[in-house]
Amino acid sequence: MSADSPTRLIIHGAKGRMGRALIACAGRLPDARVVAEVDQGDSLEAVIDQADVVVDFTLHHVVPGVARLCAARGKPLVSGTTGLSEEERAALTEAARAVPIVWASNFSTGVNTLFWLTRKAAEILGPAFDLEIVEMHHRLKKDAPSGTAASLARILAEARGWSLAETARHGREGVIGERPAREIGIHALRGGDVVGDHTVIFAGVGERLELTHRASSRETFAQGALRAALWVRQQPPGLYDMQDVLGLKG
Ligand code: NAD
């Protein structure tokens, strides 16, 4: 099949909230065609050879098996599944030696702009500003903090040259004393049907800068993931993120 033909997609996690949004969105794209919808209990292995790209939005522990199968069958992978452990991320890195993989904690263009702005603001404002992240999601979300909040925390830690493991502070309770300067506060709110809100707060003395992104529909993630699926098909093996897809690096 030539690169000009519609990209044949398998949606993995097809019955989920994101899976359904992806199928609806792909139906409106002339360059993409969903050839199989796979969910729990179905066999990805049985249909994978029909696809040009596998798009996965499932559960963290499912990702290593999908990545290994894609690597073994030479199929590019786009995954937006969050909550991955270090070992699960390592499985993606290993599979990306054989096939191109895009993994992103958030596929929206607005959030990827927020990532860029967050890095810039941290660099401009410098160490006198305290760093806090607040996220809110719907009551059914299974992991916390969100993958996007974790990405924002990584960006802030990198900008300051800190180890995230040593400086991340998940919530506060009790008589905890004064806030250390070397800390990144991360706070996860849950409730209702909130699709995804993220705020990065730079709190200085006498002023405060807040960068906020609010997603109002899953369509934004689905559109970004499909854009990544069309892009990844043309790439050499490697592990990419949405900043690569949007050309925001470098
Ligand atoms: P969901 O619970 O609605 O859907 C998950 C689907 O995966 C379900 O249909 C479930 O049956 C299926 N599934 C579970 N195990 C499976 C398996 N072994 N094989 C095949 N399918 C399996 O969840 P959701 O809201 O669609 O979110 C899915 C993931 O995507 C979560 O990790 C979420 O945080 C993440 N997410 C990422 C982005 C992004 O932009 N990166 C955006 C929204 C959600």
CSV table of C-alpha atoms and ligand atoms in Angstrom, one decimal:
chain,number,residue,atom,x,y,z
A,1,MET,CA,0.0,0.0,0.0
A,2,SER,CA,1.5,3.4,-1.0
A,3,ALA,CA,2.0,6.2,1.5
A,4,ASP,CA,-0.7,8.2,-0.4
A,5,SER,CA,-3.4,5.7,0.5
A,6,PRO,CA,-5.5,6.4,3.6
A,7,THR,CA,-3.6,5.3,6.8
A,8,ARG,CA,-5.2,2.1,8.1
A,9,LEU,CA,-5.7,2.3,11.8
A,10,ILE,CA,-6.5,-0.1,14.6
A,11,ILE,CA,-8.1,1.6,17.6
A,12,HIS,CA,-7.0,-0.3,20.7
A,13,GLY,CA,-9.3,0.5,23.6
A,14,ALA,CA,-12.1,1.2,21.0
A,15,LYS,CA,-15.0,1.0,23.5
A,16,GLY,CA,-13.5,3.6,25.9
A,17,ARG,CA,-14.2,7.3,26.0
A,18,MET,CA,-11.1,8.1,23.9
A,19,GLY,CA,-11.6,5.1,21.7
A,20,ARG,CA,-15.1,6.3,20.7
A,21,ALA,CA,-13.8,9.8,20.2
A,22,LEU,CA,-11.0,8.5,17.9
A,23,ILE,CA,-13.4,6.4,15.8
A,24,ALA,CA,-15.8,9.4,15.4
A,25,CYS,CA,-13.0,11.7,14.5
A,26,ALA,CA,-11.3,9.3,12.1
A,27,GLY,CA,-14.6,8.9,10.3
A,28,ARG,CA,-14.4,12.6,9.2
A,29,LEU,CA,-10.7,12.3,8.0
A,30,PRO,CA,-10.2,11.4,4.3
A,31,ASP,CA,-6.5,10.4,5.1
A,32,ALA,CA,-7.4,7.8,7.7
A,33,ARG,CA,-9.5,4.6,7.8
A,34,VAL,CA,-10.2,2.5,10.9
A,35,VAL,CA,-9.8,-1.2,9.9
A,36,ALA,CA,-10.3,-2.7,13.3
A,37,GLU,CA,-11.8,-1.8,16.7
A,38,VAL,CA,-10.1,-3.8,19.5
A,39,ASP,CA,-11.1,-3.8,23.1
A,40,GLN,CA,-10.6,-6.1,26.2
A,41,GLY,CA,-11.3,-9.7,25.2
A,42,ASP,CA,-10.4,-9.2,21.5
A,43,SER,CA,-7.2,-10.2,19.9
A,44,LEU,CA,-5.0,-7.4,18.6
A,45,GLU,CA,-2.6,-10.1,17.3
A,46,ALA,CA,-5.2,-11.5,15.0
A,47,VAL,CA,-5.8,-8.2,13.2
A,48,ILE,CA,-2.6,-6.2,13.5
A,49,ASP,CA,-1.3,-7.1,10.1
A,50,GLN,CA,-4.3,-5.2,8.5
A,51,ALA,CA,-3.0,-1.9,10.0
A,52,ASP,CA,-0.5,0.8,9.1
A,53,VAL,CA,-0.6,2.2,12.6
A,54,VAL,CA,-2.0,1.0,16.0
A,55,VAL,CA,-3.6,3.8,18.2
A,56,ASP,CA,-3.8,2.8,21.9
A,57,PHE,CA,-5.8,4.4,24.7
A,58,THR,CA,-6.2,1.7,27.3
A,59,LEU,CA,-4.7,1.1,30.7
A,60,HIS,CA,-1.0,1.4,31.8
A,61,HIS,CA,-0.4,-2.3,32.2
A,62,VAL,CA,-1.7,-3.1,28.7
A,63,VAL,CA,0.9,-0.8,27.0
A,64,PRO,CA,4.1,-3.1,27.2
A,65,GLY,CA,2.4,-6.0,25.5
A,66,VAL,CA,1.0,-3.7,22.7
A,67,ALA,CA,4.4,-2.1,22.2
A,68,ARG,CA,6.2,-5.6,22.0
A,69,LEU,CA,3.6,-6.8,19.5
A,70,CYS,CA,3.9,-3.7,17.3
A,71,ALA,CA,7.7,-4.1,17.4
A,72,ALA,CA,7.5,-7.8,16.4
A,73,ARG,CA,5.1,-7.0,13.5
A,74,GLY,CA,6.8,-3.8,12.4
A,75,LYS,CA,3.8,-1.6,13.1
A,76,PRO,CA,4.1,2.1,14.2
A,77,LEU,CA,2.3,2.8,17.5
A,78,VAL,CA,0.6,5.9,18.9
A,79,SER,CA,-0.2,5.7,22.6
A,80,GLY,CA,-1.9,8.2,24.9
A,81,THR,CA,-2.3,5.8,27.8
A,82,THR,CA,-1.2,7.4,31.0
A,83,GLY,CA,-0.2,6.2,34.5
A,84,LEU,CA,2.8,4.2,33.1
A,85,SER,CA,5.4,2.9,35.6
A,86,GLU,CA,9.1,3.3,34.9
A,87,GLU,CA,9.2,-0.3,33.7
A,88,GLU,CA,6.2,0.3,31.4
A,89,ARG,CA,7.9,3.3,29.9
A,90,ALA,CA,11.0,1.3,29.4
A,91,ALA,CA,9.0,-1.2,27.4
A,92,LEU,CA,8.0,1.6,25.0
A,93,THR,CA,11.7,2.7,24.7
A,94,GLU,CA,12.8,-0.8,23.9
A,95,ALA,CA,10.0,-1.3,21.3
A,96,ALA,CA,11.0,2.1,19.8
A,97,ARG,CA,14.3,0.6,18.7
A,98,ALA,CA,12.3,-1.4,16.1
A,99,VAL,CA,9.4,0.9,15.2
A,100,PRO,CA,8.5,4.5,15.4
A,101,ILE,CA,6.3,5.2,18.5
A,102,VAL,CA,4.6,8.4,19.6
A,103,TRP,CA,3.7,8.5,23.3
A,104,ALA,CA,2.2,11.7,24.7
A,105,SER,CA,0.5,12.4,28.0
A,106,ASN,CA,-1.6,14.9,26.1
A,107,PHE,CA,-2.3,15.2,22.4
A,108,SER,CA,-4.0,18.6,22.4
A,109,THR,CA,-2.2,21.4,20.5
A,110,GLY,CA,-3.2,23.8,23.3
A,111,VAL,CA,-1.5,21.7,26.0
A,112,ASN,CA,1.6,21.2,24.0
A,113,THR,CA,1.7,25.0,23.7
A,114,LEU,CA,1.3,25.1,27.5
A,115,PHE,CA,4.3,22.8,27.8
A,116,TRP,CA,6.4,25.2,25.7
A,117,LEU,CA,5.2,28.3,27.6
A,118,THR,CA,5.8,26.5,31.0
A,119,ARG,CA,9.5,25.9,30.1
A,120,LYS,CA,9.9,29.5,28.8
A,121,ALA,CA,8.2,31.0,31.9
A,122,ALA,CA,10.4,28.9,34.3
A,123,GLU,CA,13.5,30.0,32.5
A,124,ILE,CA,12.5,33.7,32.5
A,125,LEU,CA,11.2,33.9,36.0
A,126,GLY,CA,14.0,32.0,37.7
A,127,PRO,CA,14.4,30.4,41.1
A,128,ALA,CA,12.6,33.2,43.1
A,129,PHE,CA,9.2,31.9,42.1
A,130,ASP,CA,7.6,28.9,43.8
A,131,LEU,CA,6.2,26.2,41.4
A,132,GLU,CA,2.8,24.6,41.8
A,133,ILE,CA,0.6,22.5,39.5
A,134,VAL,CA,-3.1,22.0,39.9
A,135,GLU,CA,-5.1,19.6,37.7
A,136,MET,CA,-8.8,18.6,37.6
A,137,HIS,CA,-10.4,15.7,35.8
A,138,HIS,CA,-13.8,13.9,35.8
A,139,ARG,CA,-14.7,11.5,38.6
A,140,LEU,CA,-14.0,8.3,36.5
A,141,LYS,CA,-10.3,9.0,35.9
A,142,LYS,CA,-8.3,6.1,37.3
A,143,ASP,CA,-4.7,7.6,37.7
A,144,ALA,CA,-3.5,10.6,39.6
A,145,PRO,CA,-1.9,13.0,39.1
A,146,SER,CA,-2.7,13.2,35.4
A,147,GLY,CA,-0.1,12.3,32.9
A,148,THR,CA,-0.2,15.9,31.7
A,149,ALA,CA,0.5,17.2,35.2
A,150,ALA,CA,3.4,14.7,35.5
A,151,SER,CA,4.8,16.1,32.1
A,152,LEU,CA,4.5,19.7,33.4
A,153,ALA,CA,6.3,18.7,36.6
A,154,ARG,CA,9.1,17.1,34.5
A,155,ILE,CA,9.4,20.3,32.4
A,156,LEU,CA,9.7,22.4,35.6
A,157,ALA,CA,12.2,20.1,37.2
A,158,GLU,CA,14.3,20.1,34.0
A,159,ALA,CA,14.2,23.9,33.8
A,160,ARG,CA,15.4,24.2,37.4
A,161,GLY,CA,18.0,21.3,37.1
A,162,TRP,CA,16.3,19.4,39.9
A,163,SER,CA,15.5,15.7,40.4
A,164,LEU,CA,11.7,15.4,40.1
A,165,ALA,CA,11.7,12.4,42.5
A,166,GLU,CA,13.3,14.6,45.2
A,167,THR,CA,11.3,17.7,44.7
A,168,ALA,CA,7.7,16.6,43.7
A,169,ARG,CA,5.2,17.2,46.5
A,170,HIS,CA,1.8,15.5,46.0
A,171,GLY,CA,-0.7,17.5,48.2
A,172,ARG,CA,-0.1,18.8,51.7
A,173,GLU,CA,-1.7,18.0,55.0
A,174,GLY,CA,-1.0,18.7,58.7
A,175,VAL,CA,1.7,20.9,60.3
A,176,ILE,CA,4.2,20.6,57.6
A,177,GLY,CA,6.2,23.7,58.2
A,178,GLU,CA,7.3,26.4,55.7
A,179,ARG,CA,7.4,25.6,52.0
A,180,PRO,CA,10.9,24.8,50.9
A,181,ALA,CA,12.0,26.7,47.8
A,182,ARG,CA,13.2,23.4,46.2
A,183,GLU,CA,9.7,21.9,45.7
A,184,ILE,CA,7.2,21.3,42.9
A,185,GLY,CA,3.6,21.1,44.4
A,186,ILE,CA,1.3,18.8,42.4
A,187,HIS,CA,-2.4,18.7,43.3
A,188,ALA,CA,-5.1,16.4,41.7
A,189,LEU,CA,-8.8,17.4,41.9
A,190,ARG,CA,-11.5,15.0,40.8
A,191,GLY,CA,-15.2,15.5,40.1
A,192,GLY,CA,-18.1,15.6,37.7
A,193,ASP,CA,-17.4,15.4,34.0
A,194,VAL,CA,-14.3,17.7,33.7
A,195,VAL,CA,-12.4,16.7,30.6
A,196,GLY,CA,-9.1,18.1,31.8
A,197,ASP,CA,-7.9,21.4,33.4
A,198,HIS,CA,-4.3,22.2,34.1
A,199,THR,CA,-2.8,25.3,35.8
A,200,VAL,CA,0.9,26.0,36.4
A,201,ILE,CA,1.4,28.6,39.1
A,202,PHE,CA,4.6,30.6,39.4
A,203,ALA,CA,4.2,32.4,42.8
A,204,GLY,CA,6.7,35.1,43.6
A,205,VAL,CA,6.7,37.8,46.2
A,206,GLY,CA,4.4,40.6,45.0
A,207,GLU,CA,3.2,38.8,41.9
A,208,ARG,CA,1.9,35.5,40.6
A,209,LEU,CA,1.8,34.1,37.0
A,210,GLU,CA,-0.8,31.4,36.2
A,211,LEU,CA,-0.9,29.5,32.9
A,212,THR,CA,-4.1,27.6,32.5
A,213,HIS,CA,-5.4,25.2,29.8
A,214,ARG,CA,-8.9,23.8,29.8
A,215,ALA,CA,-10.1,21.1,27.5
A,216,SER,CA,-13.8,21.1,26.9
A,217,SER,CA,-14.0,18.0,24.6
A,218,ARG,CA,-12.1,14.8,24.0
A,219,GLU,CA,-12.1,15.6,20.3
A,220,THR,CA,-9.0,17.8,20.8
A,221,PHE,CA,-7.0,14.7,22.1
A,222,ALA,CA,-8.5,12.5,19.3
A,223,GLN,CA,-7.6,15.0,16.6
A,224,GLY,CA,-4.0,15.3,17.9
A,225,ALA,CA,-3.6,11.5,18.2
A,226,LEU,CA,-4.8,11.0,14.6
A,227,ARG,CA,-2.4,13.8,13.4
A,228,ALA,CA,0.3,11.8,15.2
A,229,ALA,CA,-0.8,8.6,13.6
A,230,LEU,CA,-0.5,10.1,10.1
A,231,TRP,CA,2.9,11.5,10.9
A,232,VAL,CA,4.4,8.5,12.6
A,233,ARG,CA,3.9,6.3,9.6
A,234,GLN,CA,6.7,8.3,7.8
A,235,GLN,CA,9.2,8.3,10.6
A,236,PRO,CA,12.2,6.1,11.3
A,237,PRO,CA,12.2,3.9,14.5
A,238,GLY,CA,12.4,6.0,17.7
A,239,LEU,CA,10.3,7.3,20.6
A,240,TYR,CA,8.6,10.6,19.8
A,241,ASP,CA,6.2,12.9,21.6
A,242,MET,CA,3.6,15.5,20.4
A,243,GLN,CA,6.2,18.2,20.5
A,244,ASP,CA,8.0,16.3,17.7
A,245,VAL,CA,4.7,15.9,15.7
A,246,LEU,CA,4.0,19.6,16.0
A,247,GLY,CA,7.6,20.6,15.2
A,248,LEU,CA,7.9,22.5,18.6
A,249,LYS,CA,11.4,21.1,19.3
A,250,GLY,CA,14.7,22.6,18.5
B,1,NAD,P1,-11.7,4.3,29.4
B,1,NAD,O1,-11.7,3.6,30.7
B,1,NAD,O2,-13.0,5.0,29.0
B,1,NAD,O3,-11.3,3.4,28.2
B,1,NAD,C1,-10.2,2.4,28.3
B,1,NAD,C2,-10.6,1.3,27.3
B,1,NAD,O4,-9.5,0.3,27.3
B,1,NAD,C3,-11.9,0.5,27.8
B,1,NAD,O5,-12.8,0.3,26.8
B,1,NAD,C4,-11.3,-0.9,28.2
B,1,NAD,O6,-12.2,-1.9,28.1
B,1,NAD,C5,-10.1,-1.0,27.3
B,1,NAD,N1,-9.1,-2.0,27.7
B,1,NAD,C6,-8.7,-2.3,28.9
B,1,NAD,N2,-7.8,-3.3,28.9
B,1,NAD,C7,-7.7,-3.6,27.6
B,1,NAD,C8,-6.9,-4.6,26.9
B,1,NAD,N3,-6.1,-5.5,27.6
B,1,NAD,N4,-7.0,-4.7,25.6
B,1,NAD,C9,-7.8,-3.8,24.9
B,1,NAD,N5,-8.6,-2.9,25.5
B,1,NAD,C10,-8.5,-2.8,26.8
B,1,NAD,O7,-10.5,5.4,29.5
B,1,NAD,P2,-10.3,6.7,28.6
B,1,NAD,O8,-10.9,7.9,29.3
B,1,NAD,O9,-10.6,6.4,27.1
B,1,NAD,O10,-8.7,6.8,28.7
B,1,NAD,C11,-7.8,5.8,28.3
B,1,NAD,C12,-6.4,6.2,28.7
B,1,NAD,O11,-6.1,7.4,27.9
B,1,NAD,C13,-6.2,6.7,30.1
B,1,NAD,O12,-4.9,6.3,30.5
B,1,NAD,C14,-6.3,8.2,30.1
B,1,NAD,O13,-5.6,8.8,31.1
B,1,NAD,C15,-5.6,8.4,28.7
B,1,NAD,N6,-5.9,9.7,28.1
B,1,NAD,C16,-4.9,10.3,27.4
B,1,NAD,C17,-5.1,11.5,26.7
B,1,NAD,C18,-4.0,12.0,25.9
B,1,NAD,O14,-4.1,13.1,25.2
B,1,NAD,N7,-2.8,11.4,26.0
B,1,NAD,C19,-6.4,12.0,26.7
B,1,NAD,C20,-7.4,11.4,27.4
B,1,NAD,C21,-7.2,10.2,28.1
